[in-house]
XYZ file of N, CA, C and O in Angstrom:
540
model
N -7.253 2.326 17.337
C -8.046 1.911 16.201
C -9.253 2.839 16.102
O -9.974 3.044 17.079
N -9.458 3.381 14.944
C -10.813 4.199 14.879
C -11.999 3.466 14.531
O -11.913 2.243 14.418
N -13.057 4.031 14.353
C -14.297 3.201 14.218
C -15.291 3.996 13.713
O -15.297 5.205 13.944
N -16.192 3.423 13.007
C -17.204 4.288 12.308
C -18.531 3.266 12.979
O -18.061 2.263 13.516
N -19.234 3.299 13.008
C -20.362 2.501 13.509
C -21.614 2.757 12.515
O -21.368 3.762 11.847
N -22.716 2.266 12.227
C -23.831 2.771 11.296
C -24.467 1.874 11.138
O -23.963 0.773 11.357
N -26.057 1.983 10.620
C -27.028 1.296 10.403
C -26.130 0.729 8.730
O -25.612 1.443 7.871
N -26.284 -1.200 8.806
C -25.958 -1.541 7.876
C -27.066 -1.688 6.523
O -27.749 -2.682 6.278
N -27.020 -0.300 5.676
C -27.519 -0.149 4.559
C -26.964 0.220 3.724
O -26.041 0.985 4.004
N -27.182 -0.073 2.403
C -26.552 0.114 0.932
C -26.834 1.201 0.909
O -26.811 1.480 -0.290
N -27.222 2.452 1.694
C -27.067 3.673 1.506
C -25.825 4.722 2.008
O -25.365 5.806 1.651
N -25.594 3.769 2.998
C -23.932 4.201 3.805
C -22.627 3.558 3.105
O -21.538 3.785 3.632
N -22.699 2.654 1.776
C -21.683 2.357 1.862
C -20.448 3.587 1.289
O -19.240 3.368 1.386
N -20.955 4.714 0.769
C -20.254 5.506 0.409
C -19.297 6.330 1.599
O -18.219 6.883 1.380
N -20.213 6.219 3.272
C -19.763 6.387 4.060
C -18.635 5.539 4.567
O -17.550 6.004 4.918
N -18.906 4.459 4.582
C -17.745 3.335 4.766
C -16.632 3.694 3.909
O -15.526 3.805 4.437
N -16.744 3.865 2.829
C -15.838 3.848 1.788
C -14.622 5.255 1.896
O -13.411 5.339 1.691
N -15.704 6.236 2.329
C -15.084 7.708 2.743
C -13.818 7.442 4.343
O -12.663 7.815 4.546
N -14.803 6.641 5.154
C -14.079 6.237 6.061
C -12.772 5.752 6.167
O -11.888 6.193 6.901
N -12.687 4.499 5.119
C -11.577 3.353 4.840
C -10.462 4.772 4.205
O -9.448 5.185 4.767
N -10.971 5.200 3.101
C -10.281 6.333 2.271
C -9.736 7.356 2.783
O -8.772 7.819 2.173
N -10.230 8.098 4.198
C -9.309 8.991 4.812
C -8.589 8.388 5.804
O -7.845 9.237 6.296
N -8.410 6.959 6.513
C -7.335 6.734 6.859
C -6.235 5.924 5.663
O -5.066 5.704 5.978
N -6.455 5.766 5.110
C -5.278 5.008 3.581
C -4.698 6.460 3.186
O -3.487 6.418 2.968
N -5.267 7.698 3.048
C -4.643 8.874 2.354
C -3.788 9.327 3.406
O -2.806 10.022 3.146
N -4.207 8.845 5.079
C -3.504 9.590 6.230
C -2.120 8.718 6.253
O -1.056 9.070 6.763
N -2.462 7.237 5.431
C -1.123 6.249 5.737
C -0.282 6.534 4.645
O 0.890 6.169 4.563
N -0.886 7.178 3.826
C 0.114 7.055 2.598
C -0.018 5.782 1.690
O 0.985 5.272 1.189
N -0.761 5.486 1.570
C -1.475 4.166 0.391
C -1.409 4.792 -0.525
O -1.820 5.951 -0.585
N -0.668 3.928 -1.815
C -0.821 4.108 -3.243
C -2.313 4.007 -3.509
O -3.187 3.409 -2.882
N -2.392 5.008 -4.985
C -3.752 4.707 -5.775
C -3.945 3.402 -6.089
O -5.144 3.160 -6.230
N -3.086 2.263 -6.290
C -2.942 1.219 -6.410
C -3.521 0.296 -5.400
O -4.077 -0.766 -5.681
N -3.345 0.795 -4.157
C -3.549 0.145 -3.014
C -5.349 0.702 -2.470
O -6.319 -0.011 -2.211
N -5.247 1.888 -2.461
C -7.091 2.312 -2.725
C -7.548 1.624 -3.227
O -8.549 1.038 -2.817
N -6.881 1.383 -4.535
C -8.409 0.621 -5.087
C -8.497 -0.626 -4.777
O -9.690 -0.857 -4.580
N -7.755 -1.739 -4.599
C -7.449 -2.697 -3.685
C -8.506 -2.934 -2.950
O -9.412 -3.765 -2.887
N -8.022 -1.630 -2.204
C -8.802 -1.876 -0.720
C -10.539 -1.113 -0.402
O -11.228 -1.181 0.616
N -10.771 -0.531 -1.513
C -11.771 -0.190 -2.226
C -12.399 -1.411 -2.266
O -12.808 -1.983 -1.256
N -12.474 -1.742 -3.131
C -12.748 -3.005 -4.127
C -13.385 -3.962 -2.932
O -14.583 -4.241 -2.871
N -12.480 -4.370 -2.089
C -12.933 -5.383 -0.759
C -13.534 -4.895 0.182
O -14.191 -5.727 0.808
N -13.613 -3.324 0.751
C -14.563 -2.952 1.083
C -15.943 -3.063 0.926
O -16.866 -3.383 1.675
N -15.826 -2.638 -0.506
C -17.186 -2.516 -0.938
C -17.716 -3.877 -0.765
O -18.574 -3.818 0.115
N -17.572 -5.242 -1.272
C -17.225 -6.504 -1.099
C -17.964 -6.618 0.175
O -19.170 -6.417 0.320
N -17.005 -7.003 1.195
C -17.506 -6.743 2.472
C -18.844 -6.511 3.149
O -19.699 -7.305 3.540
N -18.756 -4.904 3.178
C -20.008 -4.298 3.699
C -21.110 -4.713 2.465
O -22.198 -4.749 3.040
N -21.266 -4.964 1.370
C -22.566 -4.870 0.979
C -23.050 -6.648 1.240
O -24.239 -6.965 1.207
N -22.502 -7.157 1.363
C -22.173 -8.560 1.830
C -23.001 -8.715 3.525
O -23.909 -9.388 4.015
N -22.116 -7.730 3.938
C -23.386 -7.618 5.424
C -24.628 -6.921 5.669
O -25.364 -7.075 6.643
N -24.765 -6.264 4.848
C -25.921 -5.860 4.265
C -27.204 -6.328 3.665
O -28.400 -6.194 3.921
N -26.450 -6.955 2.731
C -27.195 -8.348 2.576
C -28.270 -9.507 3.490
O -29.474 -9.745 3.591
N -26.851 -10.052 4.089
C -26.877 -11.297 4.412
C -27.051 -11.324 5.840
O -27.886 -12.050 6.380
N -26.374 -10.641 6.388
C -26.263 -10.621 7.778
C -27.303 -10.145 9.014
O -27.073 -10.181 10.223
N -28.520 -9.687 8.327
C -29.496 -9.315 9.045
C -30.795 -9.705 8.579
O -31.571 -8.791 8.300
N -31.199 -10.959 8.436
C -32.447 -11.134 7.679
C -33.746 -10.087 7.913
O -34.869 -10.207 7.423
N -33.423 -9.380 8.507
C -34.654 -8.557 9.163
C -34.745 -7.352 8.548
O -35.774 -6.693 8.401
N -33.244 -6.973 8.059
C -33.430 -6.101 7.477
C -32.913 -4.439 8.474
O -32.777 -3.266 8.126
N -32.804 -4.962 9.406
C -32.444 -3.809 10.808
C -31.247 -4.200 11.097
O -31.165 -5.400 11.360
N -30.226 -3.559 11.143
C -28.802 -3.862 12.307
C -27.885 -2.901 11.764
O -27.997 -2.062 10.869
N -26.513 -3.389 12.887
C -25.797 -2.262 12.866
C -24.446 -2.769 12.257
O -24.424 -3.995 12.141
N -23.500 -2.227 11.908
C -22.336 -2.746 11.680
C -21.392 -1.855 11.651
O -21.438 -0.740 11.131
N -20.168 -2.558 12.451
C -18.763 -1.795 12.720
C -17.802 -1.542 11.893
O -17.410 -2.671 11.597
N -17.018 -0.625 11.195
C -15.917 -0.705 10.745
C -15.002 -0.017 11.167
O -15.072 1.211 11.196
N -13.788 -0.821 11.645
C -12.798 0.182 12.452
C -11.466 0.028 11.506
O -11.637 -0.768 10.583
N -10.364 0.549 11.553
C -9.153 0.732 10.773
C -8.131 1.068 11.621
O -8.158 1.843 12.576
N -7.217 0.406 11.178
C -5.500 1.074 11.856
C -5.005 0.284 10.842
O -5.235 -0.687 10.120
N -3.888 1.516 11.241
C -2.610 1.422 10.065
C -1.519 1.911 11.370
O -1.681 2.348 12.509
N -0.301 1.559 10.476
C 0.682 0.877 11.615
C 1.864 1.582 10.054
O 1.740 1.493 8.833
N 3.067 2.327 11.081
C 3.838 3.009 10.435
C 5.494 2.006 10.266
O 6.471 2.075 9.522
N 5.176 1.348 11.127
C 6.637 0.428 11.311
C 6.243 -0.552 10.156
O 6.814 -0.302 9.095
N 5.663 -1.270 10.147
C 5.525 -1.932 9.147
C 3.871 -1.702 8.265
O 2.692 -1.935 8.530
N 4.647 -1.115 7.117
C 3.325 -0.175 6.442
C 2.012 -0.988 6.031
O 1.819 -1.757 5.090
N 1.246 -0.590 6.975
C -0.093 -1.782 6.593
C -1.536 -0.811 7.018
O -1.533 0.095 7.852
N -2.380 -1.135 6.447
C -4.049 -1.130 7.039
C -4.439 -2.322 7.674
O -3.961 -3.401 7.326
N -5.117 -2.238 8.412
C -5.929 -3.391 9.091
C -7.675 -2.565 9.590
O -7.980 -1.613 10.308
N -8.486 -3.598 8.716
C -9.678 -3.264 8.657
C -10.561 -4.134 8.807
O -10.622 -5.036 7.971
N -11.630 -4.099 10.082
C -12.051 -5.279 10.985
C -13.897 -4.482 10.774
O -14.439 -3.388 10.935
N -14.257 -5.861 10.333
C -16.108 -5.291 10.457
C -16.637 -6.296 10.791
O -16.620 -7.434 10.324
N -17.231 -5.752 11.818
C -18.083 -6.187 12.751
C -19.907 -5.640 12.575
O -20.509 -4.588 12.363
N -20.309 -7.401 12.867
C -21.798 -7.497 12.799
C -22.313 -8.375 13.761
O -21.661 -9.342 14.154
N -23.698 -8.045 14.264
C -24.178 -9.090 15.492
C -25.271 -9.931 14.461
O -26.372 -10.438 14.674
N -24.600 -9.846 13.512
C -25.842 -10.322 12.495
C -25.944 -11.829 12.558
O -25.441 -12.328 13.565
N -26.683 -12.937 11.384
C -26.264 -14.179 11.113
C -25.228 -14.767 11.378
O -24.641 -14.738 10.296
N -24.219 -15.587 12.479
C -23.345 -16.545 12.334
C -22.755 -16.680 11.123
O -23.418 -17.657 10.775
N -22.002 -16.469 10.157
C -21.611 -16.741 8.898
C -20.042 -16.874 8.747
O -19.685 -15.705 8.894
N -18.879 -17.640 8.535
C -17.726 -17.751 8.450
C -17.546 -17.492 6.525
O -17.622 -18.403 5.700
N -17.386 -16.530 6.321
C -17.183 -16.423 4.275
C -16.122 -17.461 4.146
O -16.260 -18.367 3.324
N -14.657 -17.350 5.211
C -13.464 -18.109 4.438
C -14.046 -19.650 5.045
O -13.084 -20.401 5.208
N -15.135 -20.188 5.351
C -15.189 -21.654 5.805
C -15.430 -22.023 4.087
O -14.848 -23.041 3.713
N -16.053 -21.442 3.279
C -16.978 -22.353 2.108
C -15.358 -22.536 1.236
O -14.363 -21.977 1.696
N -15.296 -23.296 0.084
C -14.412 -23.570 -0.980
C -14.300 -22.323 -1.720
O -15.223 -21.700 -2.246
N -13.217 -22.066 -1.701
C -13.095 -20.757 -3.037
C -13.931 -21.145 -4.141
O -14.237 -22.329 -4.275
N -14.334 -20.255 -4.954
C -15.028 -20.808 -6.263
C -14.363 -21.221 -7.717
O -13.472 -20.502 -8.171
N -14.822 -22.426 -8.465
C -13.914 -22.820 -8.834
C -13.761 -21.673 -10.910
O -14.459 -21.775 -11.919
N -12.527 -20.774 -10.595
C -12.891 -19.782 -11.759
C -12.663 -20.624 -13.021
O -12.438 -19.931 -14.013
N -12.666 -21.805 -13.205
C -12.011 -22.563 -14.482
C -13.428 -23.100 -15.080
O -13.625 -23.689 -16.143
N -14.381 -22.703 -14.043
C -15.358 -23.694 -14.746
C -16.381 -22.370 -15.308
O -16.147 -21.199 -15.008
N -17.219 -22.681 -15.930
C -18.273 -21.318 -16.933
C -18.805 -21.027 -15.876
O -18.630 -21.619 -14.812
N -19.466 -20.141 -16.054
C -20.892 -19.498 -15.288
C -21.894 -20.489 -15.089
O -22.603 -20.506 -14.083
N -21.947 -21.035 -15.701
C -23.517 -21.234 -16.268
C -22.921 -22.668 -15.163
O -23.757 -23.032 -14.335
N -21.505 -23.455 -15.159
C -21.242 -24.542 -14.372
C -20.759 -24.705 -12.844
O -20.319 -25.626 -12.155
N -21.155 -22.939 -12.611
C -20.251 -22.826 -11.495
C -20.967 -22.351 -10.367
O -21.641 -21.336 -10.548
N -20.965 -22.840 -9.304
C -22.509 -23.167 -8.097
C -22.245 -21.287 -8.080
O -21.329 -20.573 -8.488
N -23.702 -20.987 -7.313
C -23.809 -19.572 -7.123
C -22.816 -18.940 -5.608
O -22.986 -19.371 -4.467
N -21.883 -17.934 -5.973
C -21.706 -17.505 -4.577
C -20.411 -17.721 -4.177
O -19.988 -18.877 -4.196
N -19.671 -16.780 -3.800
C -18.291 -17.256 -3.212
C -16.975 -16.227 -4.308
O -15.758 -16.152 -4.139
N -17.764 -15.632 -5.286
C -16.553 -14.917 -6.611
C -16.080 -13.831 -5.435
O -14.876 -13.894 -5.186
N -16.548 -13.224 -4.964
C -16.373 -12.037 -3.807
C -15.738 -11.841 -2.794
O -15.010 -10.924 -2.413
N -16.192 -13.138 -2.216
C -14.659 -13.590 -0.846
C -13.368 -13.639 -1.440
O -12.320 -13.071 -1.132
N -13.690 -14.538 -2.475
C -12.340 -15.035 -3.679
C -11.236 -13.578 -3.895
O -10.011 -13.549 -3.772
N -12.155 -12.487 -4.242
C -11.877 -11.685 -4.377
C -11.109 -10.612 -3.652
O -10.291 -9.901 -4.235
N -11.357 -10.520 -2.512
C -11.031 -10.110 -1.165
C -9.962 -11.073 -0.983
O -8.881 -10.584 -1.310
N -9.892 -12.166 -0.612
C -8.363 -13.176 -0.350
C -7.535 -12.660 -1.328
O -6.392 -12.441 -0.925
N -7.793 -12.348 -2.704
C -6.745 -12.423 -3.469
C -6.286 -11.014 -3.668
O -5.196 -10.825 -4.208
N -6.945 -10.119 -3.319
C -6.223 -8.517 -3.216
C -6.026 -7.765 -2.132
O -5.789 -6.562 -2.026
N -6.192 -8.891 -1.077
C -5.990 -8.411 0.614
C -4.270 -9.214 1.106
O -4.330 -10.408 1.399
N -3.887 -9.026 1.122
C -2.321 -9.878 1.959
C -2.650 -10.738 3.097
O -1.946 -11.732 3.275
N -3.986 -10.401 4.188
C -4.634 -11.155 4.725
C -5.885 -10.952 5.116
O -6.507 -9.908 5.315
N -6.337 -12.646 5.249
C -8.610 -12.296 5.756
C -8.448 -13.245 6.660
O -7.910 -14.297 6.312
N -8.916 -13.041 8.100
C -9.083 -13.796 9.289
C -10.772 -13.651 9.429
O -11.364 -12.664 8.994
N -11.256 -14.455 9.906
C -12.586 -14.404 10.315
C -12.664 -15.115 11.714
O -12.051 -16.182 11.757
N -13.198 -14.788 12.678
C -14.070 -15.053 13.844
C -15.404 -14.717 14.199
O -16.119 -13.920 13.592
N -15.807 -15.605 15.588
C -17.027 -15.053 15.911
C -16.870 -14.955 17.707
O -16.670 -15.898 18.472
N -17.007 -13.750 17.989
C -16.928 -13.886 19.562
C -17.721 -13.001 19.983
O -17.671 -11.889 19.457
N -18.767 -13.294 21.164
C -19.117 -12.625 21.659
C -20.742 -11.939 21.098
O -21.345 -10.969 21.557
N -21.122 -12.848 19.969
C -22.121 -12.713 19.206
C -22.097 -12.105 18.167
O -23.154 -11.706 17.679
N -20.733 -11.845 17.480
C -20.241 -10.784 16.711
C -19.964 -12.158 15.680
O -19.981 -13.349 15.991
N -19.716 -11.548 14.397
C -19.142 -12.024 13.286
C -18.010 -10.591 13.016
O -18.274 -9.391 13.085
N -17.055 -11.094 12.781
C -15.505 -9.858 13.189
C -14.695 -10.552 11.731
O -14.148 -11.645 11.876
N -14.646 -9.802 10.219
C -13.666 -10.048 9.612
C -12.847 -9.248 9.573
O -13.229 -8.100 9.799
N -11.523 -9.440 9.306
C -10.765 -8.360 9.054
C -9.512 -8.859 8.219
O -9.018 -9.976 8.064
N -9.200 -7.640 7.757
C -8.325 -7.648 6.439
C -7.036 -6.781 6.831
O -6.929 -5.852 7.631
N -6.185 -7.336 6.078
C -4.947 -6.442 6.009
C -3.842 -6.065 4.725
O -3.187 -6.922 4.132
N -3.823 -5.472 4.611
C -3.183 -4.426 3.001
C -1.934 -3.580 3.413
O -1.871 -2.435 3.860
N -0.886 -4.563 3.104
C 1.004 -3.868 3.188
C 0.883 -2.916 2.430
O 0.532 -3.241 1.296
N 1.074 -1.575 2.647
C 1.635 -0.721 1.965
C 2.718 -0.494 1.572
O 2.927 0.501 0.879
C-alpha cells in the first residue's frame, strides 16, 4: 500500500488528488471512474480539514492500493484528529428542500453512493476511512 502523508490543509488537496490520480492511471481506471473517485476524494480530505482538527494543526494519511485480480482501488485516510464516525449519522434526507433539510451529511451521501464501499473505524487514536472503487 503506498502512502502520502501531509499537513491537513486545503492547500494540499491538489496533492492528494495528484496522489489518488497516479495510482488509478497506474490501475487502469476509466475517466469515468476518476472522476468518481475524484469527486470523494475531494469530499473526504476537505472534510478532515475541516473538522478534524479544531486547532487547526494536524496531519493526515492517505494511502492507496489497487489489486489486479479483482480490479479495484482501495483508499484509506487517516487522521489523529476529532473522534468522528461520518457513516454513524442518517443519510440526508434528498426529498426534502434545502431550506427543510437539517445542515450536513449531502457529502458522505455522496461518497456511499459513488464508492462500491465506505468502512469507517477508529483504532489506535486514528479515525481510518476507507473506500473502495471496482474497476
Amino acid at each position: 500500500m503506498k502512502e502520502l502523508r501531509l499537513q491537513a490543509s486545503a492547500e494540499r488537496l491538489e496533492d492528494v488528488q495528484e496522489f489518488v490520480r497516479g495510482e488509478l492511471e497506474a490501475a487502469g481506471g476509466s475517466l469515468k471512474v476518476m472522476s468518481q473517485v475524484e469527486i470523494a476524494v475531494e469530499e473526504i480530505y476537505v472534510n478532515i480539514v475541516h473538522y478534524a482538527y479544531p486547532s487547526g494543526d494536524g496531519e493526515a494519511a492517505i494511502r492507496c492500493e489497487t489489486d489486479r485480480e479483482v480490479p479495484k482501488i482501495t483508499i484509506q485516510f487517516r487522521d489523529a484528529g476529532t473522534p468522528f464516525d461520518p457513516l454513524a449519522k442518517e443519510d440526508a434526507d434528498i426529498s426534502l428542500s434545502a431550506e427543510e433539510r437539517s445542515i450536513g451529511g449531502l457529502g458522505i451521501l455522496m461518497v456511499k453512493k459513488l464508492m462500491d464501499e465506505v468502512t469507517y473505524c477508529y483504532e489506535e487514536g486514528k479515525n481510518i476511512l476507507t473506500i473502495v472503487k471496482y474497476l
